[in-house]
Short mmCIF file of C-alpha atoms and ligand atoms in Angstrom, two decimals:
data_model
loop_
_atom_site.label_atom_id
_atom_site.label_comp_id
_atom_site.label_asym_id
_atom_site.label_seq_id
_atom_site.Cartn_x
_atom_site.Cartn_y
_atom_site.Cartn_z
CA MET A 144 0.75 9.53 -18.82
CA VAL A 145 2.19 7.35 -16.12
CA ALA A 146 2.44 9.39 -12.91
CA PHE A 147 3.28 6.96 -10.12
CA GLU A 148 5.54 3.97 -9.57
CA ILE A 149 4.49 1.61 -6.81
CA THR A 150 6.74 -1.24 -5.78
CA ILE A 151 4.88 -3.91 -3.84
CA LEU A 152 7.11 -5.18 -1.02
CA GLY A 153 4.18 -7.03 0.51
CA ALA A 154 0.47 -7.41 -0.16
CA ASN A 155 -0.36 -10.41 1.96
CA GLY A 156 -3.14 -10.07 4.53
CA GLY A 157 -1.97 -12.92 6.77
CA PRO A 158 -2.16 -15.43 8.35
CA SER A 159 1.16 -16.09 6.58
CA GLU A 160 3.71 -13.73 8.15
CA TYR A 161 5.66 -13.25 4.94
CA ALA A 162 5.54 -9.97 2.99
CA THR A 163 2.56 -8.34 4.64
CA GLN A 164 1.36 -4.93 3.42
CA CYS A 165 4.09 -2.49 2.37
CA PHE A 166 4.31 -0.32 -0.76
CA ILE A 167 7.15 1.94 -1.93
CA LEU A 168 6.01 5.01 -3.87
CA LYS A 169 7.80 7.46 -6.13
CA PRO A 170 6.96 9.74 -9.05
CA ALA A 171 7.32 7.86 -12.35
CA ARG A 172 10.67 8.02 -14.13
CA THR A 173 12.35 10.47 -11.71
CA GLU A 174 15.70 9.59 -10.13
CA ASP A 175 15.12 10.92 -6.61
CA SER A 176 17.47 9.76 -3.86
CA GLU A 177 14.60 9.40 -1.40
CA LEU A 178 11.40 7.40 -1.33
CA ILE A 179 8.23 7.06 0.69
CA ALA A 180 6.42 3.95 1.84
CA VAL A 181 2.84 3.25 2.79
CA ASP A 182 2.79 0.72 5.64
CA GLY A 183 5.78 -1.26 6.81
CA GLY A 184 4.74 -4.91 6.73
CA GLY A 185 7.57 -5.84 4.34
CA GLY A 186 11.10 -4.58 4.57
CA MET A 187 14.76 -5.41 4.23
CA HIS A 188 14.31 -9.05 3.22
CA GLN A 189 12.02 -8.17 0.32
CA LEU A 190 14.43 -5.38 -0.70
CA ARG A 191 17.30 -7.89 -0.82
CA GLU A 192 15.25 -10.22 -2.99
CA LEU A 193 14.36 -7.41 -5.39
CA LEU A 194 17.97 -6.26 -5.62
CA ALA A 195 19.26 -9.81 -6.08
CA GLN A 196 17.22 -10.11 -9.29
CA GLY A 197 19.46 -7.56 -10.99
CA GLN A 198 18.39 -5.07 -13.58
CA ASN A 199 18.36 -7.38 -16.58
CA ASP A 200 15.89 -9.80 -14.98
CA ASN A 201 13.43 -6.99 -14.45
CA GLU A 202 12.34 -6.69 -18.06
CA GLY A 203 8.76 -7.64 -18.80
CA TYR A 204 6.47 -9.85 -16.78
CA ASP A 205 6.05 -13.06 -18.74
CA GLU A 206 6.52 -15.30 -15.77
CA LEU A 207 5.06 -17.40 -13.01
CA VAL A 208 4.21 -15.99 -9.58
CA LEU A 209 4.07 -17.82 -6.25
CA SER A 210 0.62 -19.13 -5.38
CA PHE A 211 0.97 -22.33 -3.23
CA TYR A 212 -2.58 -23.55 -4.03
CA GLU A 213 -3.53 -25.53 -7.17
CA HIS A 214 0.07 -25.11 -8.27
CA ASP A 215 2.94 -23.54 -6.36
CA ARG A 216 3.32 -21.08 -9.20
CA GLU A 217 0.67 -19.68 -11.55
CA PRO A 218 1.00 -17.50 -14.67
CA ILE A 219 1.06 -13.80 -13.79
CA GLU A 220 -1.70 -13.20 -16.35
CA PHE A 221 -4.16 -14.94 -14.02
CA PHE A 222 -3.73 -12.10 -11.50
CA ILE A 223 -3.64 -8.89 -13.50
CA ASP A 224 -5.67 -6.94 -16.01
CA PRO A 225 -3.80 -7.18 -19.34
CA ARG A 226 -3.75 -3.36 -19.61
CA LEU A 227 -1.95 -2.86 -16.29
CA THR A 228 1.67 -1.78 -16.73
CA ILE A 229 3.69 -3.95 -14.40
CA GLN A 230 7.23 -5.28 -14.20
CA LYS A 231 9.09 -7.69 -12.02
CA GLY A 232 11.37 -6.14 -9.38
CA LEU A 233 12.45 -2.52 -9.01
CA SER A 234 11.94 0.05 -11.75
CA LYS A 235 14.84 1.12 -13.96
CA SER A 236 14.66 4.71 -12.70
CA LEU A 237 14.83 3.56 -9.08
CA LEU A 238 17.89 1.38 -9.77
CA GLN A 239 19.41 4.24 -11.73
CA SER A 240 18.87 6.67 -8.86
CA LEU A 241 20.54 4.24 -6.43
CA LYS A 242 23.60 4.12 -8.68
CA ARG A 243 23.63 7.88 -9.15
CA HIS A 244 23.26 8.81 -5.50
CA GLY A 245 25.21 5.99 -3.84
CA ALA A 246 29.00 5.98 -4.07
CA HIS A 247 30.27 2.46 -4.90
CA PHE A 248 26.66 1.25 -5.08
CA GLU A 249 27.27 -1.02 -8.05
CA SER A 250 30.19 -2.83 -6.45
CA ALA A 251 28.37 -3.28 -3.10
CA ASN A 252 26.93 -6.65 -2.13
CA THR A 253 23.16 -7.18 -2.11
CA THR A 254 22.80 -6.70 1.66
CA ASN A 255 24.67 -3.40 1.60
CA LYS A 256 22.56 -2.30 -1.35
CA ALA A 257 19.41 -3.17 0.61
CA PHE A 258 20.64 -1.07 3.55
CA LYS A 259 21.16 1.86 1.21
CA LEU A 260 17.73 1.44 -0.33
CA PHE A 261 16.04 1.07 3.07
CA GLN A 262 17.80 4.17 4.39
CA GLY A 263 16.49 6.11 1.39
CA ILE A 264 12.89 5.44 2.48
CA THR A 265 12.69 8.56 4.63
CA ASP A 266 8.93 8.78 5.18
CA TYR A 267 6.51 6.02 6.14
CA TYR A 268 2.77 6.66 6.03
CA ILE A 269 1.18 4.03 8.25
CA THR A 270 -2.50 3.19 7.87
CA HIS A 271 -2.96 1.59 11.30
CA PRO A 272 -0.78 -0.06 13.91
CA HIS A 273 -1.71 -3.72 13.37
CA PHE A 274 1.39 -5.97 13.22
CA ASP A 275 0.93 -6.91 9.58
CA HIS A 276 1.35 -3.20 8.65
CA ILE A 277 4.40 -2.40 10.77
CA ASN A 278 6.45 -5.54 11.46
CA GLY A 279 9.13 -5.00 8.79
CA LEU A 280 9.61 -1.35 9.69
CA VAL A 281 9.93 -2.09 13.42
CA ILE A 282 12.41 -4.95 13.04
CA ASN A 283 14.42 -3.00 10.44
CA SER A 284 14.46 0.20 12.54
CA PRO A 285 17.78 -0.31 14.41
CA SER A 286 19.60 -0.13 11.06
CA ILE A 287 18.76 3.59 10.97
CA TYR A 288 21.54 3.92 13.55
CA GLU A 289 24.22 2.30 11.36
CA GLN A 290 27.17 4.67 11.46
CA GLU A 291 27.35 5.45 7.78
CA ASN A 292 23.63 6.32 7.62
CA THR A 293 23.05 10.05 7.50
CA LYS A 294 19.33 9.91 6.76
CA LYS A 295 16.43 10.25 9.17
CA LYS A 296 13.07 8.54 9.09
CA THR A 297 9.67 9.95 9.92
CA ILE A 298 6.71 7.71 10.61
CA TRP A 299 3.49 9.57 9.81
CA GLY A 300 -0.04 8.57 10.72
CA LEU A 301 -3.31 9.70 12.21
CA PRO A 302 -3.28 9.99 16.03
CA HIS A 303 -4.80 6.50 16.49
CA THR A 304 -1.70 5.09 14.77
CA ILE A 305 1.04 7.36 16.13
CA ASP A 306 -0.19 7.23 19.74
CA ALA A 307 -0.38 3.43 19.62
CA LEU A 308 3.10 3.09 18.09
CA GLN A 309 4.58 5.29 20.82
CA LYS A 310 2.68 3.76 23.71
CA HIS A 311 2.60 0.10 22.71
CA VAL A 312 5.53 -0.51 20.32
CA PHE A 313 8.41 1.97 20.76
CA ASN A 314 8.08 1.84 24.55
CA ASP A 315 11.28 0.05 25.68
CA LEU A 316 9.22 -3.10 26.35
CA ILE A 317 7.89 -4.40 23.04
CA TRP A 318 10.73 -2.64 21.20
CA PRO A 319 13.43 -0.13 22.20
CA ASP A 320 12.16 3.44 22.14
CA LEU A 321 14.36 4.52 19.26
CA THR A 322 12.34 7.72 18.98
CA ALA A 323 13.97 8.89 22.24
CA GLU A 324 17.52 8.84 20.80
CA ARG A 325 19.05 12.30 20.88
CA SER A 326 20.09 12.00 17.23
CA GLU A 327 16.36 12.04 16.38
CA LYS A 328 16.89 9.71 13.46
CA LEU A 329 13.45 8.16 14.00
CA LYS A 330 10.50 10.44 14.55
CA LEU A 331 6.78 9.82 14.98
CA ARG A 332 4.53 12.57 13.63
CA SER A 333 0.74 12.87 13.75
CA LEU A 334 -1.41 13.96 10.82
CA ASN A 335 -4.97 15.25 10.95
CA SER A 336 -7.73 13.49 9.06
CA LYS A 337 -8.83 15.34 5.90
CA GLU A 338 -6.04 17.90 6.25
CA ILE A 339 -3.77 18.41 3.23
CA GLN A 340 -0.14 17.87 4.13
CA LYS A 341 2.82 18.57 1.85
CA CYS A 342 4.94 15.47 1.25
CA THR A 343 8.44 16.38 2.46
CA ILE A 344 10.34 14.83 -0.46
CA PHE A 345 8.07 14.81 -3.52
CA PRO A 346 5.93 17.66 -4.94
CA TRP A 347 2.85 15.81 -3.70
CA ASP A 348 -0.01 16.54 -1.35
CA VAL A 349 -0.84 13.77 1.12
CA ILE A 350 -4.38 13.66 2.47
CA PRO A 351 -5.22 11.06 5.13
CA PHE A 352 -8.78 9.97 5.94
CA LYS A 353 -9.86 8.01 8.97
CA VAL A 354 -11.94 4.89 8.17
CA HIS A 355 -13.50 2.08 10.21
CA HIS A 356 -11.75 -1.26 10.68
CA GLY A 357 -13.95 -3.35 12.96
CA VAL A 358 -14.16 -3.30 16.75
CA GLY A 359 -11.91 -4.50 19.56
CA VAL A 360 -12.41 -8.16 20.52
CA LYS A 361 -12.43 -7.41 24.24
CA THR A 362 -13.63 -3.81 24.39
CA GLY A 363 -15.98 -3.60 21.43
CA ALA A 364 -14.53 -0.12 20.85
CA PRO A 365 -14.17 0.99 17.22
CA VAL A 366 -10.85 0.26 15.53
CA TYR A 367 -9.69 2.79 12.93
CA SER A 368 -7.50 2.67 9.86
CA THR A 369 -6.51 5.20 7.17
CA PHE A 370 -6.94 5.85 3.45
CA TYR A 371 -4.30 8.09 1.87
CA ILE A 372 -4.70 10.25 -1.22
CA PHE A 373 -1.38 11.18 -2.89
CA ARG A 374 -1.74 14.05 -5.36
CA ASP A 375 0.92 15.39 -7.70
CA ARG A 376 0.54 19.14 -7.26
CA LYS A 377 1.56 19.93 -10.84
CA SER A 378 -0.26 17.34 -12.93
CA LYS A 379 -3.11 16.90 -10.37
CA ASP A 380 -2.84 13.13 -10.85
CA CYS A 381 -3.78 11.13 -7.76
CA ILE A 382 -3.62 7.65 -6.33
CA ILE A 383 -5.51 6.31 -3.36
CA VAL A 384 -3.72 3.83 -1.08
CA CYS A 385 -5.96 2.19 1.50
CA GLY A 386 -5.37 0.46 4.76
CA ASP A 387 -7.64 -2.26 6.11
CA VAL A 388 -11.25 -1.12 6.06
CA GLU A 389 -14.83 -2.12 6.60
CA GLN A 390 -18.03 -0.61 5.26
CA ASP A 391 -19.73 2.16 7.23
CA ARG A 392 -21.97 0.45 9.70
CA GLY A 393 -25.69 1.25 9.79
CA GLY A 394 -26.66 3.21 12.89
CA CYS A 395 -23.10 4.48 13.31
CA GLU A 396 -22.77 8.24 13.55
CA GLU A 397 -19.59 8.43 11.51
CA ASN A 398 -20.13 7.75 7.80
CA LEU A 399 -16.43 7.83 7.10
CA LEU A 400 -16.39 6.04 3.74
CA GLU A 401 -19.35 8.03 2.49
CA GLU A 402 -17.46 11.24 3.32
CA PHE A 403 -14.30 9.88 1.71
CA TRP A 404 -15.91 9.02 -1.64
CA LEU A 405 -17.68 12.38 -1.67
CA TYR A 406 -14.33 14.13 -1.20
CA VAL A 407 -12.81 12.05 -4.03
CA ALA A 408 -15.66 12.71 -6.47
CA GLU A 409 -15.71 16.43 -5.69
CA ASN A 410 -11.95 17.00 -5.74
CA ILE A 411 -10.39 14.50 -8.16
CA PRO A 412 -11.59 14.45 -11.79
CA LEU A 413 -11.88 10.78 -12.79
CA VAL A 414 -9.21 11.16 -15.49
CA HIS A 415 -6.73 12.19 -12.78
CA LEU A 416 -7.51 9.20 -10.56
CA LYS A 417 -4.76 6.84 -11.68
CA GLY A 418 -5.59 3.97 -9.37
CA ILE A 419 -6.90 2.68 -6.06
CA LEU A 420 -4.95 0.16 -4.01
CA VAL A 421 -7.55 -1.32 -1.73
CA GLU A 422 -8.00 -4.36 0.43
CA CYS A 423 -10.46 -7.16 -0.27
CA SER A 424 -9.40 -9.64 2.36
CA CYS A 425 -12.12 -12.27 2.19
CA PRO A 426 -14.05 -14.10 -0.57
CA LEU A 427 -17.75 -13.62 -1.27
CA SER A 428 -18.69 -16.77 0.68
CA SER A 429 -17.59 -15.11 3.96
CA LYS A 430 -20.41 -14.31 6.35
CA PRO A 431 -20.48 -10.73 7.72
CA GLU A 432 -19.38 -12.00 11.17
CA GLN A 433 -16.30 -13.57 9.54
CA LEU A 434 -15.00 -10.32 8.06
CA TYR A 435 -13.52 -8.85 11.27
CA GLY A 436 -13.38 -5.31 9.96
CA HIS A 437 -12.47 -6.14 6.36
CA LEU A 438 -14.10 -6.11 2.92
CA SER A 439 -15.32 -8.99 0.78
CA PRO A 440 -16.11 -8.51 -2.95
CA ILE A 441 -19.73 -7.47 -2.42
CA TYR A 442 -18.70 -4.71 0.00
CA LEU A 443 -15.84 -3.46 -2.17
CA ILE A 444 -18.15 -3.34 -5.19
CA ASN A 445 -20.74 -1.47 -3.08
CA GLU A 446 -18.08 1.14 -2.31
CA LEU A 447 -17.03 1.42 -5.96
CA SER A 448 -20.72 1.71 -6.92
CA ASN A 449 -21.05 4.63 -4.49
CA LEU A 450 -18.07 6.30 -6.14
CA ASN A 451 -19.53 5.58 -9.57
CA THR A 452 -22.84 7.18 -8.60
CA LEU A 453 -21.05 10.27 -7.27
CA TYR A 454 -18.97 10.68 -10.44
CA ASN A 455 -22.10 10.11 -12.53
CA SER A 456 -20.11 9.57 -15.73
CA SER A 457 -21.73 7.99 -18.80
CA ARG A 458 -18.73 5.64 -19.05
CA GLY A 459 -18.92 4.56 -15.42
CA LEU A 460 -15.48 4.03 -13.89
CA SER A 461 -13.98 2.86 -17.22
CA GLY A 462 -10.19 2.86 -17.24
CA LEU A 463 -9.80 3.05 -13.46
CA ASN A 464 -7.17 0.67 -12.05
CA VAL A 465 -8.30 -1.12 -8.90
CA ILE A 466 -5.42 -3.02 -7.33
CA VAL A 467 -6.57 -5.53 -4.72
CA THR A 468 -4.34 -6.09 -1.72
CA HIS A 469 -4.39 -7.84 1.67
CA VAL A 470 -6.15 -11.05 0.56
CA LYS A 471 -6.02 -13.56 3.39
CA ALA A 472 -4.09 -16.70 2.50
CA THR A 473 -6.59 -19.06 4.12
CA ALA A 474 -6.70 -22.84 3.67
CA ALA A 475 -8.57 -23.42 0.39
CA LYS A 476 -8.32 -25.47 -2.79
CA ARG A 477 -7.99 -22.47 -5.06
CA ASP A 478 -5.82 -19.36 -4.54
CA PRO A 479 -8.22 -16.97 -2.69
CA ARG A 480 -6.76 -14.07 -4.72
CA LEU A 481 -8.02 -15.69 -7.93
CA THR A 482 -11.42 -16.44 -6.39
CA ILE A 483 -11.78 -12.83 -5.20
CA LEU A 484 -10.60 -11.39 -8.52
CA GLU A 485 -13.17 -13.46 -10.43
CA GLU A 486 -15.94 -12.44 -8.02
CA LEU A 487 -15.03 -8.76 -8.24
CA ARG A 488 -14.97 -8.79 -12.03
CA PHE A 489 -18.35 -10.55 -12.15
CA LEU A 490 -19.96 -8.12 -9.68
CA ALA A 491 -18.46 -5.05 -11.38
CA GLN A 492 -20.03 -6.13 -14.65
CA GLU A 493 -23.36 -6.93 -13.02
CA ARG A 494 -23.44 -3.48 -11.41
CA ASN A 495 -22.49 -1.71 -14.68
CA LEU A 496 -19.42 -0.03 -13.25
CA GLY A 497 -17.85 0.39 -16.70
CA ASP A 498 -14.62 -1.10 -17.97
CA LEU A 499 -12.80 -1.32 -14.64
CA ARG A 500 -9.27 -2.72 -14.62
CA ILE A 501 -9.11 -4.98 -11.57
CA SER A 502 -5.81 -6.67 -10.67
CA ILE A 503 -4.17 -8.31 -7.68
CA ALA A 504 -1.21 -6.55 -6.01
CA LEU A 505 1.71 -8.94 -6.52
CA GLU A 506 4.64 -8.83 -4.13
CA GLY A 507 8.01 -8.23 -5.80
CA HIS A 508 6.57 -6.23 -8.70
CA THR A 509 6.40 -2.55 -9.65
CA LEU A 510 3.21 -1.00 -10.99
CA PHE A 511 3.12 2.08 -13.20
CA LEU A 512 -0.10 4.06 -12.79
ZN1 ZN B 18 -5.72 -4.39 10.40
ZN1 ZN B 19 -3.96 -5.92 7.92
#
């Protein structure tokens, strides 16, 4: 049974500034008037593009997707596992809910529709405060104060994210401190790592976990990011949505990923784990010193192997959807996403991880997991 719908507003890991990481999440097939997002790299522009496609163009996925390497467009089949359920644009139930909850929605122009859709994203779960995970949300934020908007927005994150957003972004220097408005339409709220929090709009639990993401260039101090587990309280189905991450470093006291996978294996039966959206920013040829707090295929496969060992199932991780995000669009002959996908599939087979379904997160598409 499909449990989650994930619309990819952005999955790019830079250095291109377009459509960096941002996912919209909702329960499958429901027509809720509100939505949540993980990260805010994409935003209003991507929403306008999705809405401009119209409902009838959203059927199926037999199409070409932007690549800009060997060819400017490549067949979508190159990027996804054939068993992944995916469609172009917004899901039917999301479009339906916009019509149902928005007066005159159908007759509105695309920009006004995008405003409505953006306003309906009431909760953002941010993985870490790097620009490529917040830029859309920050630049879009003044629209919360449009007169006809009655909705509020809460930005959630672990303290390392929320403190940095308050001190270094919404500080009246880098960006107006919209959180200080008396109307309280924009709020920043801290979560605690490993603590189960009830999602305010869906019957889901949200569980954040702190993970490592390299060290500061100047200070050498550890940089942190977040993995989120979203769990439907009724069906117990879960998805894991990850921010940027690096492997646990040897000699480091905090084995954050080790603890995370242990929690997953002990608390989520494999059949209820509907998918993992995880970064793999760099190809296999990258040297460790070129990763800058990210994963390459060998490290991602090491992490999946750890999970596989903990689950200890005779079928390995068969059937698990792994959706790869945040690939860096570096100068290369071949699309780095295709290189990384091929390397991951090869390594997964070599390490006997079972029949994993590995795909690339494609901007402008909705996944059903
Ligand atoms: Zn980052
Ligand atoms: Zn990033």
